[in-house]
């Protein structure tokens, strides 16, 4: 699946910073999972969104989680390039 122009631009914008952060922490980035309370909140907002029941504040919160998720996905994609598969 091809990345969207927005994702490509975002990745290009943060890639230089990731070179400083990832080398020593790539494995930890790959193992990252949101805590259960956060995951439950995101699922709650997703359900409300599907039903068209989000308040304006909840919609903004849900959008921000989406942005954060994109950032984590980019971190993890870059970390995969740094971690060699086990032989």
Coordinates of N, CA, C and O in Angstrom, one line a residue:
X1 N 0.8 -1.2 0.0 CA 0.0 0.0 0.0 C 0.9 1.2 0.0 O 1.8 1.4 0.8
X2 N 0.6 2.1 -0.9 CA 1.4 3.4 -1.0 C 1.0 4.3 0.1 O -0.1 4.5 0.5
X3 N 2.0 5.0 0.6 CA 1.8 6.0 1.6 C 1.2 7.3 1.0 O 1.4 7.6 -0.1
X4 N 0.3 8.0 1.8 CA -0.3 9.2 1.3 C 0.7 10.3 1.2 O 1.8 10.2 1.9
X5 N 0.5 11.3 0.4 CA 1.4 12.5 0.3 C 1.6 13.1 1.7 O 2.7 13.5 2.0
X6 N 0.6 13.1 2.5 CA 0.7 13.7 3.9 C 1.7 12.9 4.7 O 2.5 13.4 5.4
X7 N 1.5 11.5 4.7 CA 2.4 10.7 5.4 C 3.8 10.8 5.0 O 4.8 10.8 5.8
X8 N 4.0 10.9 3.7 CA 5.4 11.0 3.1 C 6.0 12.3 3.6 O 7.2 12.4 4.0
X9 N 5.2 13.4 3.5 CA 5.8 14.7 4.0 C 6.1 14.7 5.5 O 7.1 15.2 5.9
X10 N 5.2 14.1 6.3 CA 5.4 14.0 7.7 C 6.7 13.2 8.0 O 7.5 13.6 8.8
X11 N 6.8 12.1 7.3 CA 8.0 11.2 7.6 C 9.2 11.9 7.2 O 10.3 11.9 7.9
X12 N 9.2 12.6 6.1 CA 10.4 13.4 5.6 C 10.8 14.5 6.7 O 11.9 14.8 6.9
X13 N 9.7 15.0 7.3 CA 10.0 16.1 8.3 C 10.5 15.6 9.6 O 11.3 16.3 10.2
X14 N 10.2 14.4 10.0 CA 10.7 13.9 11.3 C 11.9 12.9 11.1 O 12.6 12.7 12.1
X15 N 12.1 12.4 9.9 CA 13.2 11.4 9.8 C 14.6 11.9 10.3 O 15.3 11.1 11.0
X16 N 15.0 13.2 10.0 CA 16.3 13.6 10.6 C 16.3 13.5 12.1 O 17.4 13.2 12.6
X17 N 15.2 13.8 12.8 CA 15.2 13.7 14.2 C 15.3 12.3 14.7 O 16.0 11.9 15.7
X18 N 14.7 11.4 14.0 CA 14.7 10.0 14.3 C 16.1 9.4 14.3 O 16.3 8.4 15.1
X19 N 16.9 9.9 13.5 CA 18.3 9.4 13.4 C 19.0 9.6 14.8 O 19.9 8.8 15.1
X20 N 18.6 10.6 15.5 CA 19.2 10.8 16.8 C 18.6 9.9 17.9 O 19.2 9.5 18.8
X21 N 17.3 9.7 17.8 CA 16.5 9.0 18.8 C 16.5 7.5 18.7 O 16.7 6.8 19.7
X22 N 16.4 7.0 17.5 CA 16.2 5.5 17.3 C 17.4 4.6 17.5 O 17.2 3.5 18.0
X23 N 18.6 4.9 17.1 CA 19.6 3.9 17.1 C 19.7 3.1 18.4 O 19.8 1.9 18.4
X24 N 19.6 3.8 19.6 CA 19.8 3.1 20.8 C 18.4 2.6 21.4 O 18.4 1.8 22.4
X25 N 17.3 2.9 20.8 CA 16.0 2.6 21.3 C 15.1 1.9 20.3 O 13.9 1.7 20.6
X26 N 15.7 1.4 19.2 CA 14.8 0.8 18.2 C 14.0 -0.4 18.6 O 12.8 -0.5 18.4
X27 N 14.6 -1.3 19.4 CA 13.9 -2.5 19.9 C 12.7 -2.0 20.8 O 11.6 -2.6 20.7
X28 N 13.0 -1.1 21.7 CA 11.9 -0.6 22.6 C 10.8 0.0 21.8 O 9.6 -0.1 22.1
X29 N 11.1 0.8 20.7 CA 10.1 1.4 19.9 C 9.2 0.3 19.2 O 8.0 0.5 19.2
X30 N 9.9 -0.7 18.8 CA 9.1 -1.8 18.1 C 8.2 -2.5 19.1 O 7.1 -3.0 18.6
X31 N 8.5 -2.6 20.3 CA 7.7 -3.3 21.3 C 6.6 -2.4 21.9 O 5.7 -2.9 22.6
X32 N 6.6 -1.1 21.6 CA 5.7 -0.2 22.2 C 4.2 -0.6 22.0 O 3.8 -0.9 20.8
X33 N 3.4 -0.6 23.0 CA 2.0 -0.8 22.9 C 1.4 0.3 23.9 O 1.9 0.5 24.9
X34 N 0.2 0.8 23.4 CA -0.4 1.8 24.4 C -0.9 1.1 25.6 O -1.2 -0.1 25.6
X35 N -1.0 1.8 26.7 CA -1.4 1.2 27.9 C -2.9 0.8 27.8 O -3.6 1.4 26.9
X36 N -3.4 -0.1 28.6 CA -4.8 -0.6 28.4 C -5.9 0.5 28.5 O -6.9 0.5 27.8
X37 N -5.6 1.5 29.5 CA -6.6 2.5 29.6 C -6.7 3.4 28.4 O -7.8 3.8 27.9
X38 N -5.5 3.7 27.8 CA -5.5 4.5 26.6 C -6.2 3.7 25.4 O -7.0 4.3 24.7
X39 N -5.9 2.5 25.3 CA -6.5 1.7 24.2 C -8.0 1.6 24.4 O -8.7 1.7 23.4
X40 N -8.4 1.5 25.6 CA -9.9 1.4 25.9 C -10.5 2.8 25.5 O -11.6 2.8 24.9
X41 N -9.9 3.9 25.8 CA -10.4 5.2 25.4 C -10.5 5.4 23.9 O -11.5 5.9 23.4
X42 N -9.5 5.0 23.2 CA -9.5 5.1 21.8 C -10.6 4.2 21.2 O -11.3 4.6 20.3
X43 N -10.8 3.0 21.7 CA -11.8 2.1 21.2 C -13.2 2.7 21.5 O -14.1 2.6 20.7
X44 N -13.4 3.4 22.7 CA -14.6 4.0 23.0 C -14.9 5.2 22.0 O -16.0 5.3 21.5
X45 N -13.9 6.0 21.7 CA -14.1 7.1 20.8 C -14.4 6.5 19.4 O -15.2 7.1 18.7
X46 N -13.7 5.5 19.0 CA -13.9 4.9 17.7 C -15.4 4.4 17.5 O -16.0 4.6 16.5
X47 N -15.9 3.8 18.6 CA -17.3 3.3 18.6 C -18.2 4.5 18.5 O -19.2 4.4 17.7
X48 N -18.0 5.5 19.3 CA -18.9 6.7 19.2 C -18.8 7.4 17.9 O -19.8 7.9 17.4
X49 N -17.6 7.4 17.3 CA -17.4 8.0 16.0 C -18.3 7.2 14.9 O -18.9 7.8 14.1
X50 N -18.2 5.9 15.0 CA -18.9 5.1 14.0 C -20.4 5.3 14.2 O -21.2 5.3 13.2
X51 N -20.9 5.6 15.4 CA -22.3 5.8 15.6 C -22.7 7.3 15.4 O -23.9 7.6 15.6
X52 N -21.7 8.1 15.1 CA -22.0 9.6 14.9 C -22.3 10.3 16.2 O -23.1 11.2 16.2
X53 N -21.8 9.8 17.3 CA -22.1 10.3 18.6 C -21.0 11.1 19.3 O -21.1 11.4 20.5
X54 N -19.9 11.5 18.6 CA -18.8 12.2 19.3 C -19.2 13.7 19.5 O -19.8 14.3 18.6
X55 N -18.8 14.2 20.6 CA -18.9 15.6 20.8 C -17.8 16.3 20.1 O -16.9 15.6 19.6
X56 N -17.8 17.6 20.0 CA -16.8 18.3 19.3 C -15.4 18.0 20.0 O -14.4 17.8 19.3
X57 N -15.4 18.1 21.3 CA -14.2 17.8 22.1 C -13.7 16.4 21.9 O -12.5 16.2 21.7
X58 N -14.6 15.5 21.9 CA -14.2 14.1 21.6 C -13.7 13.8 20.2 O -12.7 13.1 20.0
X59 N -14.3 14.5 19.3 CA -13.8 14.4 17.9 C -12.3 14.9 17.8 O -11.5 14.3 17.2
X60 N -12.1 16.0 18.4 CA -10.7 16.6 18.4 C -9.8 15.6 19.1 O -8.6 15.4 18.7
X61 N -10.2 15.1 20.3 CA -9.3 14.1 21.0 C -9.1 12.9 20.1 O -7.9 12.4 20.0
X62 N -10.1 12.4 19.4 CA -9.9 11.2 18.6 C -9.0 11.5 17.4 O -8.1 10.7 17.1
X63 N -9.1 12.7 16.9 CA -8.2 13.1 15.8 C -6.7 13.2 16.3 O -5.8 12.8 15.6
X64 N -6.5 13.7 17.5 CA -5.2 13.8 18.0 C -4.6 12.4 18.3 O -3.4 12.2 18.1
X65 N -5.4 11.4 18.7 CA -4.9 10.1 18.9 C -4.5 9.5 17.5 O -3.5 8.8 17.4
X66 N -5.3 9.9 16.5 CA -4.9 9.5 15.1 C -3.5 10.0 14.7 O -2.7 9.3 14.1
X67 N -3.3 11.3 15.0 CA -2.0 11.9 14.7 C -0.9 11.2 15.5 O 0.2 10.9 14.9
X68 N -1.1 10.9 16.7 CA -0.1 10.2 17.5 C 0.1 8.8 17.0 O 1.3 8.4 16.9
X69 N -0.9 8.2 16.6 CA -0.7 6.8 16.0 C 0.1 6.9 14.7 O 1.0 6.0 14.5
X70 N -0.1 7.9 13.9 CA 0.8 8.0 12.7 C 2.2 8.2 13.1 O 3.1 7.6 12.4
X71 N 2.5 9.0 14.1 CA 3.8 9.3 14.5 C 4.5 8.0 15.0 O 5.6 7.7 14.7
X72 N 3.7 7.2 15.8 CA 4.3 5.9 16.3 C 4.5 5.0 15.2 O 5.6 4.3 15.2
X73 N 3.6 5.0 14.2 CA 3.8 4.1 13.0 C 5.1 4.5 12.3 O 5.9 3.6 11.8
X74 N 5.4 5.7 12.1 CA 6.6 6.2 11.5 C 7.8 5.8 12.3 O 8.8 5.3 11.7
X75 N 7.8 6.0 13.6 CA 8.9 5.6 14.4 C 9.1 4.1 14.3 O 10.3 3.7 14.1
X76 N 8.1 3.3 14.3 CA 8.3 1.9 14.2 C 8.8 1.4 12.8 O 9.6 0.5 12.7
X77 N 8.3 2.1 11.8 CA 8.8 1.8 10.5 C 10.3 2.0 10.4 O 11.1 1.2 9.8
X78 N 10.7 3.2 10.9 CA 12.1 3.5 10.8 C 12.9 2.6 11.7 O 14.0 2.2 11.4
X79 N 12.4 2.2 12.9 CA 13.1 1.3 13.8 C 13.3 0.0 13.2 O 14.3 -0.7 13.4
X80 N 12.3 -0.5 12.4 CA 12.5 -1.8 11.7 C 13.7 -1.8 10.8 O 14.4 -2.8 10.6
X81 N 14.0 -0.7 10.2 CA 15.2 -0.6 9.4 C 16.5 -0.7 10.2 O 17.6 -1.1 9.6
X82 N 16.5 -0.4 11.4 CA 17.6 -0.4 12.3 C 17.9 -1.8 13.0 O 19.0 -2.1 13.4
X83 N 16.8 -2.5 13.1 CA 16.9 -3.8 13.9 C 17.0 -4.9 12.9 O 16.2 -5.1 12.0
X84 N 18.1 -5.6 13.0 CA 18.4 -6.8 12.1 C 17.6 -8.0 12.6 O 17.6 -8.2 13.8
X85 N 17.0 -8.7 11.6 CA 16.3 -9.9 12.1 C 17.2 -10.9 12.7 O 18.4 -11.0 12.3
X86 N 16.7 -11.7 13.7 CA 17.5 -12.7 14.3 C 17.8 -13.8 13.3 O 17.0 -14.2 12.6
X87 N 19.1 -14.2 13.4 CA 19.5 -15.2 12.4 C 19.2 -16.6 12.9 O 19.0 -16.9 14.0

